[in-house]
Amino acid sequence: MTKIISIANQKGGVGKTTTTINLATSLSAIHKKVLIVDADPQGNASTGMGISYEERSPSLYELIVNRELDKKAIKETLVPNLSIIPSNTNLVAAEVELVNVEKREFVFKDVFDKSLNFDYILIDCPPALGFLTINSLVASSSVIIPLQSEFFALEGISSLMNTIQIIKESFNSKLSVEGILLTMVDKRNTLSALVEKDVRDHFGEIVYKTTIPRNVKISEAPSHGKPAIIYDVNCSGSMAYIGLAREIINKVNK
Ligand SMILES: Nc1ncnc2c1ncn2[C@@H]1O[C@H](COP(=O)(O)OP(=O)(O)OP(=O)(O)O)[C@@H](O)[C@H]1O
Ligand SMILES: [Mg+2]
């Protein structure tokens, strides 16, 4: 059984791509077969996994337009067991081109349901609640919501929760919130601690015990085209993402 997880938050720069890449790498390190789907026209997950621009075709765009998967769109990465369907800038057009197609919310679901042989598919969503994020949520069994530990963390979260609820009611009754992940946490900063308390008081159990610290190695890794976990496995950020993978696996086994 393939578990499909969207990493989503319409707020920009909260750690969606960083979480997708490093969680995927952690899962593949424990011998899970993992696919990243880069559903963001910015292509940050593709860059962060070291996929060159020449390699980004066919991409997710062709999958959307043809409504079927060309196996050539699945690229191997430097990490064993971890593949990626890259994005390219054509993806910007997908939203507009698909305004009038039939069942436009089900494009990802219809393709991913067909014999994709992975333990996990992690979809890196763009910072918007449009066509790409909706397609991701419709195709997923759950969603991980990264929240940046700062003053405006909770802003916009109610519209994301509303969208998730609407998708549950209309298109995908199986969709659940896998967890809320606090990112860029600075334990020495009082505001960061307050935000964490606020988020835990508000959302309770669904907030992961694991939090991701602010860590410079995490922000350096993408410029080397490597997950932080490969760039420096011992840094605090890598250790936290390995802990997150463990927490997710243990939750399933409970
Ligand atoms: N734990 C961390 N410590 C330090 N820097 C981080 C951390 N997590 C993410 N960053 C940096 O913050 C920036 C935003 O992170 P990221 O790209 O993962 O967010 P995003 O939600 O995917 O953004 P977008 O909405 O643009 O897709 C990046 O430069 C990234 O390297
Ligand atoms: Mg991103």
mmCIF file of C-alpha atoms and ligand atoms in Angstrom:
data_model
loop_
_atom_site.group_PDB
_atom_site.id
_atom_site.type_symbol
_atom_site.label_atom_id
_atom_site.label_comp_id
_atom_site.label_asym_id
_atom_site.label_seq_id
_atom_site.Cartn_x
_atom_site.Cartn_y
_atom_site.Cartn_z
ATOM 1 C CA MET A 1 0.000 0.000 0.000
ATOM 2 C CA THR A 2 1.334 3.385 -0.991
ATOM 3 C CA LYS A 3 0.877 6.157 1.538
ATOM 4 C CA ILE A 4 0.511 9.532 -0.155
ATOM 5 C CA ILE A 5 1.235 12.579 2.021
ATOM 6 C CA SER A 6 0.894 16.224 0.972
ATOM 7 C CA ILE A 7 3.216 18.728 2.618
ATOM 8 C CA ALA A 8 1.048 21.831 2.478
ATOM 9 C CA ASN A 9 0.601 25.343 3.792
ATOM 10 C CA GLN A 10 -0.382 28.232 1.534
ATOM 11 C CA LYS A 11 1.910 30.476 3.557
ATOM 12 C CA GLY A 12 5.278 30.859 1.828
ATOM 13 C CA GLY A 13 8.652 29.963 3.282
ATOM 14 C CA VAL A 14 7.459 27.875 6.229
ATOM 15 C CA GLY A 15 9.598 24.809 5.499
ATOM 16 C CA LYS A 16 7.408 22.702 3.166
ATOM 17 C CA THR A 17 10.179 21.869 0.708
ATOM 18 C CA THR A 18 12.808 21.365 3.423
ATOM 19 C CA THR A 19 10.436 18.990 5.202
ATOM 20 C CA THR A 20 9.573 17.099 2.010
ATOM 21 C CA ILE A 21 13.215 16.548 1.081
ATOM 22 C CA ASN A 22 14.518 15.600 4.504
ATOM 23 C CA LEU A 23 11.577 13.481 5.563
ATOM 24 C CA ALA A 24 11.758 11.635 2.242
ATOM 25 C CA THR A 25 15.492 11.053 2.737
ATOM 26 C CA SER A 26 14.968 9.820 6.318
ATOM 27 C CA LEU A 27 12.281 7.384 5.177
ATOM 28 C CA SER A 28 14.411 6.066 2.346
ATOM 29 C CA ALA A 29 17.299 5.563 4.801
ATOM 30 C CA ILE A 30 15.169 3.011 6.629
ATOM 31 C CA HIS A 31 14.651 1.151 3.334
ATOM 32 C CA LYS A 32 11.289 2.590 2.376
ATOM 33 C CA LYS A 33 10.810 3.211 -1.320
ATOM 34 C CA VAL A 34 9.973 6.906 -1.594
ATOM 35 C CA LEU A 35 8.856 9.255 -4.382
ATOM 36 C CA ILE A 36 8.896 13.044 -4.083
ATOM 37 C CA VAL A 37 6.435 14.862 -6.325
ATOM 38 C CA ASP A 38 7.538 18.453 -6.869
ATOM 39 C CA ALA A 39 4.186 20.186 -7.295
ATOM 40 C CA ASP A 40 5.593 23.706 -7.033
ATOM 41 C CA PRO A 41 6.441 25.647 -10.234
ATOM 42 C CA GLN A 42 9.359 27.185 -8.284
ATOM 43 C CA GLY A 43 10.999 23.739 -8.512
ATOM 44 C CA ASN A 44 12.765 24.069 -5.153
ATOM 45 C CA ALA A 45 12.471 20.361 -4.313
ATOM 46 C CA SER A 46 13.958 19.479 -7.721
ATOM 47 C CA THR A 47 16.867 21.885 -7.155
ATOM 48 C CA GLY A 48 17.352 20.719 -3.576
ATOM 49 C CA MET A 49 17.610 17.116 -4.801
ATOM 50 C CA GLY A 50 20.248 18.090 -7.362
ATOM 51 C CA ILE A 51 18.083 17.590 -10.468
ATOM 52 C CA SER A 52 19.541 19.625 -13.345
ATOM 53 C CA TYR A 53 17.312 21.746 -15.588
ATOM 54 C CA GLU A 54 17.970 19.391 -18.524
ATOM 55 C CA GLU A 55 16.565 16.519 -16.478
ATOM 56 C CA ARG A 56 13.299 18.327 -15.728
ATOM 57 C CA SER A 57 11.464 17.097 -18.774
ATOM 58 C CA PRO A 58 9.225 15.171 -18.884
ATOM 59 C CA SER A 59 8.007 16.596 -15.588
ATOM 60 C CA LEU A 60 4.849 16.852 -13.534
ATOM 61 C CA TYR A 61 3.514 19.238 -16.185
ATOM 62 C CA GLU A 62 3.390 16.522 -18.869
ATOM 63 C CA LEU A 63 1.760 14.164 -16.364
ATOM 64 C CA ILE A 64 -0.982 16.742 -15.774
ATOM 65 C CA VAL A 65 -1.571 17.560 -19.418
ATOM 66 C CA ASN A 66 -1.525 13.945 -20.645
ATOM 67 C CA ARG A 67 -3.237 12.617 -17.523
ATOM 68 C CA GLU A 68 -0.865 9.707 -17.477
ATOM 69 C CA LEU A 69 2.596 9.015 -16.176
ATOM 70 C CA ASP A 70 5.490 8.707 -18.554
ATOM 71 C CA LYS A 71 7.909 6.528 -16.525
ATOM 72 C CA LYS A 72 10.698 8.799 -17.811
ATOM 73 C CA ALA A 73 9.329 11.544 -15.533
ATOM 74 C CA ILE A 74 10.469 9.538 -12.495
ATOM 75 C CA LYS A 75 14.114 10.507 -11.937
ATOM 76 C CA GLU A 76 16.490 8.714 -9.641
ATOM 77 C CA THR A 77 18.261 10.913 -7.094
ATOM 78 C CA LEU A 78 21.619 10.648 -5.347
ATOM 79 C CA VAL A 79 19.773 9.005 -2.446
ATOM 80 C CA PRO A 80 19.153 5.256 -2.805
ATOM 81 C CA ASN A 81 15.420 4.328 -2.741
ATOM 82 C CA LEU A 82 14.438 7.957 -3.374
ATOM 83 C CA SER A 83 13.067 9.173 -6.727
ATOM 84 C CA ILE A 84 11.456 12.431 -7.792
ATOM 85 C CA ILE A 85 8.995 13.673 -10.379
ATOM 86 C CA PRO A 86 10.453 17.126 -10.995
ATOM 87 C CA SER A 87 8.637 20.334 -11.684
ATOM 88 C CA ASN A 88 9.485 22.881 -14.322
ATOM 89 C CA THR A 89 8.235 26.374 -14.986
ATOM 90 C CA ASN A 90 5.567 25.075 -17.418
ATOM 91 C CA LEU A 91 3.681 24.088 -14.303
ATOM 92 C CA VAL A 92 2.595 27.722 -13.902
ATOM 93 C CA ALA A 93 0.454 27.271 -17.001
ATOM 94 C CA ALA A 94 -1.194 24.065 -15.803
ATOM 95 C CA GLU A 95 -3.593 25.900 -13.540
ATOM 96 C CA VAL A 96 -4.920 28.039 -16.390
ATOM 97 C CA GLU A 97 -4.901 25.329 -19.042
ATOM 98 C CA LEU A 98 -6.988 22.995 -16.930
ATOM 99 C CA VAL A 99 -9.769 25.387 -16.002
ATOM 100 C CA ASN A 100 -12.340 23.600 -18.116
ATOM 101 C CA VAL A 101 -11.275 19.969 -18.069
ATOM 102 C CA GLU A 102 -13.476 17.289 -16.610
ATOM 103 C CA LYS A 103 -12.786 16.144 -13.030
ATOM 104 C CA ARG A 104 -9.984 18.662 -12.711
ATOM 105 C CA GLU A 105 -9.521 17.918 -8.994
ATOM 106 C CA PHE A 106 -8.697 14.268 -9.723
ATOM 107 C CA VAL A 107 -5.792 14.562 -12.143
ATOM 108 C CA PHE A 108 -3.112 13.529 -9.601
ATOM 109 C CA LYS A 109 -5.306 10.916 -7.947
ATOM 110 C CA ASP A 110 -6.159 9.144 -11.202
ATOM 111 C CA VAL A 111 -2.503 8.944 -12.199
ATOM 112 C CA PHE A 112 -1.023 8.046 -8.773
ATOM 113 C CA ASP A 113 -3.618 5.338 -8.105
ATOM 114 C CA LYS A 114 -2.296 3.375 -11.076
ATOM 115 C CA SER A 115 0.406 0.909 -10.054
ATOM 116 C CA LEU A 116 2.978 3.278 -8.637
ATOM 117 C CA ASN A 117 5.213 1.005 -6.664
ATOM 118 C CA PHE A 118 6.309 3.130 -3.677
ATOM 119 C CA ASP A 119 5.880 2.915 0.100
ATOM 120 C CA TYR A 120 5.548 6.686 0.371
ATOM 121 C CA ILE A 121 4.773 9.494 -2.053
ATOM 122 C CA LEU A 122 5.458 12.939 -0.575
ATOM 123 C CA ILE A 123 4.001 15.869 -2.504
ATOM 124 C CA ASP A 124 5.691 19.252 -2.037
ATOM 125 C CA CYS A 125 2.870 21.775 -2.510
ATOM 126 C CA PRO A 126 3.251 25.381 -3.667
ATOM 127 C CA PRO A 127 2.415 28.322 -1.378
ATOM 128 C CA ALA A 128 -1.160 28.662 -2.676
ATOM 129 C CA LEU A 129 -4.490 26.907 -2.300
ATOM 130 C CA GLY A 130 -5.049 26.547 -6.042
ATOM 131 C CA PHE A 131 -5.308 23.705 -8.521
ATOM 132 C CA LEU A 132 -1.977 22.045 -7.603
ATOM 133 C CA THR A 133 -2.547 21.946 -3.846
ATOM 134 C CA ILE A 134 -6.154 20.811 -4.280
ATOM 135 C CA ASN A 135 -5.072 18.016 -6.628
ATOM 136 C CA SER A 136 -2.419 16.980 -4.088
ATOM 137 C CA LEU A 137 -4.901 16.870 -1.219
ATOM 138 C CA VAL A 138 -7.447 14.908 -3.262
ATOM 139 C CA ALA A 139 -4.776 12.305 -4.059
ATOM 140 C CA SER A 140 -3.423 12.056 -0.492
ATOM 141 C CA SER A 141 -4.346 10.007 2.537
ATOM 142 C CA SER A 142 -2.960 12.673 4.830
ATOM 143 C CA VAL A 143 -1.345 16.080 5.044
ATOM 144 C CA ILE A 144 1.594 17.401 7.043
ATOM 145 C CA ILE A 145 1.350 21.111 7.803
ATOM 146 C CA PRO A 146 4.650 22.852 8.566
ATOM 147 C CA LEU A 147 4.260 25.970 10.703
ATOM 148 C CA GLN A 148 7.088 28.435 11.128
ATOM 149 C CA SER A 149 7.574 29.325 14.793
ATOM 150 C CA GLU A 150 6.963 33.023 14.492
ATOM 151 C CA PHE A 151 4.300 35.536 15.347
ATOM 152 C CA PHE A 152 2.137 35.031 12.240
ATOM 153 C CA ALA A 153 2.368 31.226 12.323
ATOM 154 C CA LEU A 154 -1.339 30.655 12.788
ATOM 155 C CA GLU A 155 -2.407 33.258 10.274
ATOM 156 C CA GLY A 156 -4.054 31.562 7.330
ATOM 157 C CA ILE A 157 -4.207 28.186 9.025
ATOM 158 C CA SER A 158 -7.991 28.392 9.313
ATOM 159 C CA SER A 159 -8.370 28.766 5.534
ATOM 160 C CA LEU A 160 -6.087 25.740 5.069
ATOM 161 C CA MET A 161 -8.147 23.738 7.586
ATOM 162 C CA ASN A 162 -11.329 24.849 5.779
ATOM 163 C CA THR A 163 -9.932 23.718 2.445
ATOM 164 C CA ILE A 164 -8.998 20.342 3.964
ATOM 165 C CA GLN A 165 -12.538 20.013 5.369
ATOM 166 C CA ILE A 166 -14.149 20.873 2.018
ATOM 167 C CA ILE A 167 -11.940 18.375 0.199
ATOM 168 C CA LYS A 168 -12.844 15.731 2.786
ATOM 169 C CA GLU A 169 -16.551 16.363 2.283
ATOM 170 C CA SER A 170 -16.514 16.692 -1.485
ATOM 171 C CA PHE A 171 -13.675 14.662 -2.980
ATOM 172 C CA ASN A 172 -11.656 12.567 -0.532
ATOM 173 C CA SER A 173 -13.285 11.344 2.677
ATOM 174 C CA LYS A 174 -10.061 9.536 3.678
ATOM 175 C CA LEU A 175 -8.000 12.712 3.987
ATOM 176 C CA SER A 176 -6.679 13.384 7.496
ATOM 177 C CA VAL A 177 -4.168 15.723 9.090
ATOM 178 C CA GLU A 178 -1.090 13.562 9.617
ATOM 179 C CA GLY A 179 0.412 16.229 11.837
ATOM 180 C CA ILE A 180 1.429 19.838 12.364
ATOM 181 C CA LEU A 181 5.174 20.399 12.380
ATOM 182 C CA LEU A 182 6.838 23.364 14.066
ATOM 183 C CA THR A 183 9.796 24.489 11.987
ATOM 184 C CA MET A 184 12.640 26.982 12.441
ATOM 185 C CA VAL A 185 12.247 26.773 16.207
ATOM 186 C CA ASP A 186 14.708 28.809 18.232
ATOM 187 C CA LYS A 187 14.666 27.498 21.784
ATOM 188 C CA ARG A 188 16.504 30.574 23.107
ATOM 189 C CA ASN A 189 13.865 32.897 21.766
ATOM 190 C CA THR A 190 10.911 33.584 24.083
ATOM 191 C CA LEU A 191 8.574 34.341 21.195
ATOM 192 C CA SER A 192 9.345 30.980 19.577
ATOM 193 C CA ALA A 193 8.492 29.231 22.883
ATOM 194 C CA LEU A 194 5.252 31.209 23.152
ATOM 195 C CA VAL A 195 4.244 30.323 19.614
ATOM 196 C CA GLU A 196 4.946 26.655 20.333
ATOM 197 C CA LYS A 197 2.783 26.745 23.456
ATOM 198 C CA ASP A 198 0.023 28.543 21.576
ATOM 199 C CA VAL A 199 0.049 26.007 18.741
ATOM 200 C CA ARG A 200 0.057 23.043 21.161
ATOM 201 C CA ASP A 201 -2.777 24.550 23.235
ATOM 202 C CA HIS A 202 -4.793 25.135 20.085
ATOM 203 C CA PHE A 203 -4.197 21.894 18.167
ATOM 204 C CA GLY A 204 -3.224 19.414 20.924
ATOM 205 C CA GLU A 205 -2.235 15.892 19.912
ATOM 206 C CA ILE A 206 -1.862 16.514 16.184
ATOM 207 C CA VAL A 207 1.212 18.694 16.756
ATOM 208 C CA TYR A 208 4.335 16.540 16.438
ATOM 209 C CA LYS A 209 6.452 16.186 19.571
ATOM 210 C CA THR A 210 9.435 16.606 17.260
ATOM 211 C CA THR A 211 10.201 20.208 16.350
ATOM 212 C CA ILE A 212 12.728 21.358 13.744
ATOM 213 C CA PRO A 213 15.328 23.826 15.042
ATOM 214 C CA ARG A 214 16.564 26.761 13.045
ATOM 215 C CA ASN A 215 19.849 25.438 11.701
ATOM 216 C CA VAL A 216 22.204 26.985 9.176
ATOM 217 C CA LYS A 217 23.204 23.600 7.658
ATOM 218 C CA ILE A 218 19.573 23.078 6.661
ATOM 219 C CA SER A 219 19.563 26.306 4.676
ATOM 220 C CA GLU A 220 22.997 25.622 3.109
ATOM 221 C CA ALA A 221 22.215 22.107 1.891
ATOM 222 C CA PRO A 222 19.947 23.010 -1.111
ATOM 223 C CA SER A 223 22.693 25.094 -2.740
ATOM 224 C CA HIS A 224 24.752 21.882 -2.839
ATOM 225 C CA GLY A 225 21.824 19.989 -4.413
ATOM 226 C CA LYS A 226 21.699 17.649 -1.430
ATOM 227 C CA PRO A 227 19.282 16.907 1.397
ATOM 228 C CA ALA A 228 20.615 18.238 4.737
ATOM 229 C CA ILE A 229 20.733 14.646 5.916
ATOM 230 C CA ILE A 230 23.321 13.845 3.242
ATOM 231 C CA TYR A 231 25.086 17.218 3.539
ATOM 232 C CA ASP A 232 25.593 16.864 7.303
ATOM 233 C CA VAL A 233 23.836 13.996 9.011
ATOM 234 C CA ASN A 234 24.965 15.096 12.467
ATOM 235 C CA CYS A 235 23.635 18.654 12.412
ATOM 236 C CA SER A 236 20.708 19.443 14.707
ATOM 237 C CA GLY A 237 18.319 19.899 11.762
ATOM 238 C CA SER A 238 19.119 16.494 10.239
ATOM 239 C CA MET A 239 18.758 14.781 13.605
ATOM 240 C CA ALA A 240 15.356 16.444 14.031
ATOM 241 C CA TYR A 241 14.100 15.234 10.627
ATOM 242 C CA ILE A 242 15.286 11.693 11.419
ATOM 243 C CA GLY A 243 13.347 12.001 14.691
ATOM 244 C CA LEU A 244 10.281 13.146 12.761
ATOM 245 C CA ALA A 245 10.439 10.090 10.481
ATOM 246 C CA ARG A 246 10.669 7.883 13.561
ATOM 247 C CA GLU A 247 7.665 9.619 15.137
ATOM 248 C CA ILE A 248 5.607 9.159 11.957
ATOM 249 C CA ILE A 249 6.502 5.467 11.620
ATOM 250 C CA ASN A 250 5.796 4.809 15.315
ATOM 251 C CA LYS A 251 2.417 6.513 15.061
ATOM 252 C CA VAL A 252 1.437 4.149 12.264
ATOM 253 C CA ASN A 253 2.578 1.096 14.225
ATOM 254 C CA LYS A 254 0.567 2.034 17.331
HETATM 255 N N1 LIG B 1 15.050 24.542 10.072
HETATM 256 C C1 LIG B 1 15.542 25.488 9.279
HETATM 257 N N2 LIG B 1 16.618 26.207 9.664
HETATM 258 C C2 LIG B 1 17.122 27.190 8.867
HETATM 259 N N3 LIG B 1 16.629 27.512 7.673
HETATM 260 C C3 LIG B 1 15.560 26.823 7.235
HETATM 261 C C4 LIG B 1 14.954 25.781 8.013
HETATM 262 N N4 LIG B 1 13.899 25.285 7.319
HETATM 263 C C5 LIG B 1 13.851 25.973 6.170
HETATM 264 N N5 LIG B 1 14.837 26.897 6.115
HETATM 265 C C6 LIG B 1 15.107 27.850 5.026
HETATM 266 O O1 LIG B 1 13.986 28.714 4.940
HETATM 267 C C7 LIG B 1 13.651 28.980 3.570
HETATM 268 C C8 LIG B 1 12.224 28.488 3.301
HETATM 269 O O2 LIG B 1 12.174 27.079 3.470
HETATM 270 P P1 LIG B 1 11.413 26.170 2.415
HETATM 271 O O3 LIG B 1 11.845 26.488 1.040
HETATM 272 O O4 LIG B 1 11.520 24.758 2.879
HETATM 273 O O5 LIG B 1 9.923 26.694 2.656
HETATM 274 P P2 LIG B 1 8.648 26.488 1.721
HETATM 275 O O6 LIG B 1 7.466 26.484 2.625
HETATM 276 O O7 LIG B 1 8.825 25.303 0.855
HETATM 277 O O8 LIG B 1 8.681 27.795 0.840
HETATM 278 P P3 LIG B 1 7.727 28.107 -0.436
HETATM 279 O O9 LIG B 1 6.411 28.486 0.158
HETATM 280 O O10 LIG B 1 8.398 29.243 -1.155
HETATM 281 O O11 LIG B 1 7.643 26.861 -1.257
HETATM 282 C C9 LIG B 1 14.692 28.252 2.752
HETATM 283 O O12 LIG B 1 15.713 29.148 2.433
HETATM 284 C C10 LIG B 1 15.209 27.168 3.673
HETATM 285 O O13 LIG B 1 16.535 26.779 3.391
HETATM 286 MG MG MG B 2 8.659 25.142 -1.223
#
